[in-house]
């Protein structure tokens, strides 16, 4: 709909690593390439818009999902999230450490990335 282009300052965190997004990303990109009218409402394209959002790690801490998400949006757009009671926070944090992130990326995911989007008082 172009809402993300019209409201560029809004910060959105998509839960569960974006859910089905990783499996459907080609639909977004392919539809944009096939429909020139979409460039009017999304001048930078869908990948640019998807990379502006943030994505949490709730129930998604496995190497396949996390590396796919990192490939799409970069580690700087990933924030820690849990899905209690389906998994404990400790189990979730331990699983995240096995997903192939560097220590600096993990510090970002654990805390620093979220601090970038929280209001400063």
XYZ file of C-alpha atoms in Angstrom:
121
model
C 0.000 0.000 0.000
C 3.015 2.318 0.280
C 2.385 3.164 3.940
C 6.002 2.589 4.890
C 7.094 5.127 2.251
C 4.498 7.676 3.363
C 5.525 7.354 7.024
C 9.313 6.897 6.930
C 9.828 7.754 10.608
C 7.622 4.991 11.963
C 9.465 2.095 13.597
C 7.912 -1.351 13.338
C 9.112 -4.583 14.938
C 7.777 -7.669 13.195
C 7.579 -10.669 15.502
C 8.821 -14.188 14.799
C 11.500 -12.995 12.348
C 8.769 -11.600 10.130
C 6.755 -14.838 10.130
C 6.179 -16.031 6.572
C 8.069 -13.056 5.104
C 11.258 -14.989 4.371
C 9.376 -17.573 2.352
C 7.329 -14.971 0.501
C 9.919 -12.259 -0.137
C 9.970 -13.056 -3.851
C 6.278 -12.207 -4.050
C 6.994 -8.711 -2.789
C 10.012 -8.200 -5.024
C 8.518 -9.937 -8.066
C 5.227 -8.056 -7.850
C 7.114 -4.776 -7.680
C 9.171 -5.647 -10.747
C 6.056 -6.731 -12.661
C 3.880 -3.747 -11.728
C 5.354 -0.307 -12.574
C 2.503 1.448 -10.734
C 3.967 0.230 -7.451
C 7.002 2.471 -7.997
C 4.686 5.449 -7.532
C 3.721 4.412 -4.008
C 7.033 2.758 -3.082
C 9.763 4.684 -4.930
C 12.677 2.924 -3.195
C 11.285 -0.552 -3.758
C 10.201 -3.325 -1.407
C 13.636 -4.501 -0.334
C 14.513 -1.011 0.875
C 11.291 -0.866 2.880
C 11.744 -4.364 4.331
C 15.254 -3.413 5.475
C 13.908 -0.405 7.388
C 11.809 -2.578 9.690
C 12.984 -4.469 12.738
C 12.410 -8.173 13.349
C 12.448 -10.018 16.646
C 13.810 -13.482 17.298
C 10.758 -14.973 19.060
C 10.511 -18.716 18.335
C 12.860 -18.247 15.391
C 16.249 -18.944 16.922
C 17.563 -21.532 14.539
C 20.453 -21.002 12.130
C 18.376 -21.382 8.971
C 15.854 -18.675 9.845
C 18.319 -16.303 11.486
C 20.836 -16.444 8.639
C 18.082 -15.949 6.052
C 16.810 -12.939 7.996
C 20.324 -11.549 8.361
C 20.834 -11.982 4.626
C 17.669 -10.008 3.883
C 17.823 -7.170 6.435
C 21.212 -7.303 8.159
C 21.914 -8.048 11.819
C 21.351 -4.399 12.748
C 17.598 -4.835 12.197
C 17.215 -7.895 14.443
C 16.145 -7.506 18.088
C 15.757 -10.062 20.861
C 12.299 -11.437 21.422
C 10.962 -14.457 23.249
C 7.759 -16.421 23.089
C 7.152 -17.401 26.685
C 5.627 -19.820 27.720
C 6.487 -21.802 24.569
C 10.187 -21.401 25.276
C 12.076 -20.012 28.223
C 14.062 -16.851 27.733
C 17.252 -18.697 28.736
C 16.666 -21.455 26.172
C 15.909 -18.849 23.555
C 19.054 -16.855 24.342
C 21.202 -20.012 24.273
C 19.760 -21.072 20.922
C 20.465 -17.629 19.480
C 24.168 -18.105 20.297
C 24.206 -21.103 17.945
C 22.875 -19.185 14.930
C 26.193 -18.003 13.491
C 26.215 -14.387 14.671
C 29.406 -12.633 15.703
C 29.757 -11.384 19.276
C 29.190 -7.809 18.072
C 26.025 -8.864 16.223
C 24.776 -10.683 19.323
C 25.331 -7.567 21.456
C 23.240 -5.670 18.943
C 20.476 -8.254 18.939
C 20.484 -8.567 22.731
C 20.283 -4.840 23.434
C 21.955 -2.255 21.212
C 19.631 -2.515 18.196
C 16.572 -1.955 20.394
C 18.169 1.090 22.013
C 18.358 2.733 18.570
C 14.588 2.744 18.234
C 13.487 3.441 21.793
C 12.616 7.049 22.628
C 15.314 8.948 24.478
C 14.052 10.858 27.479
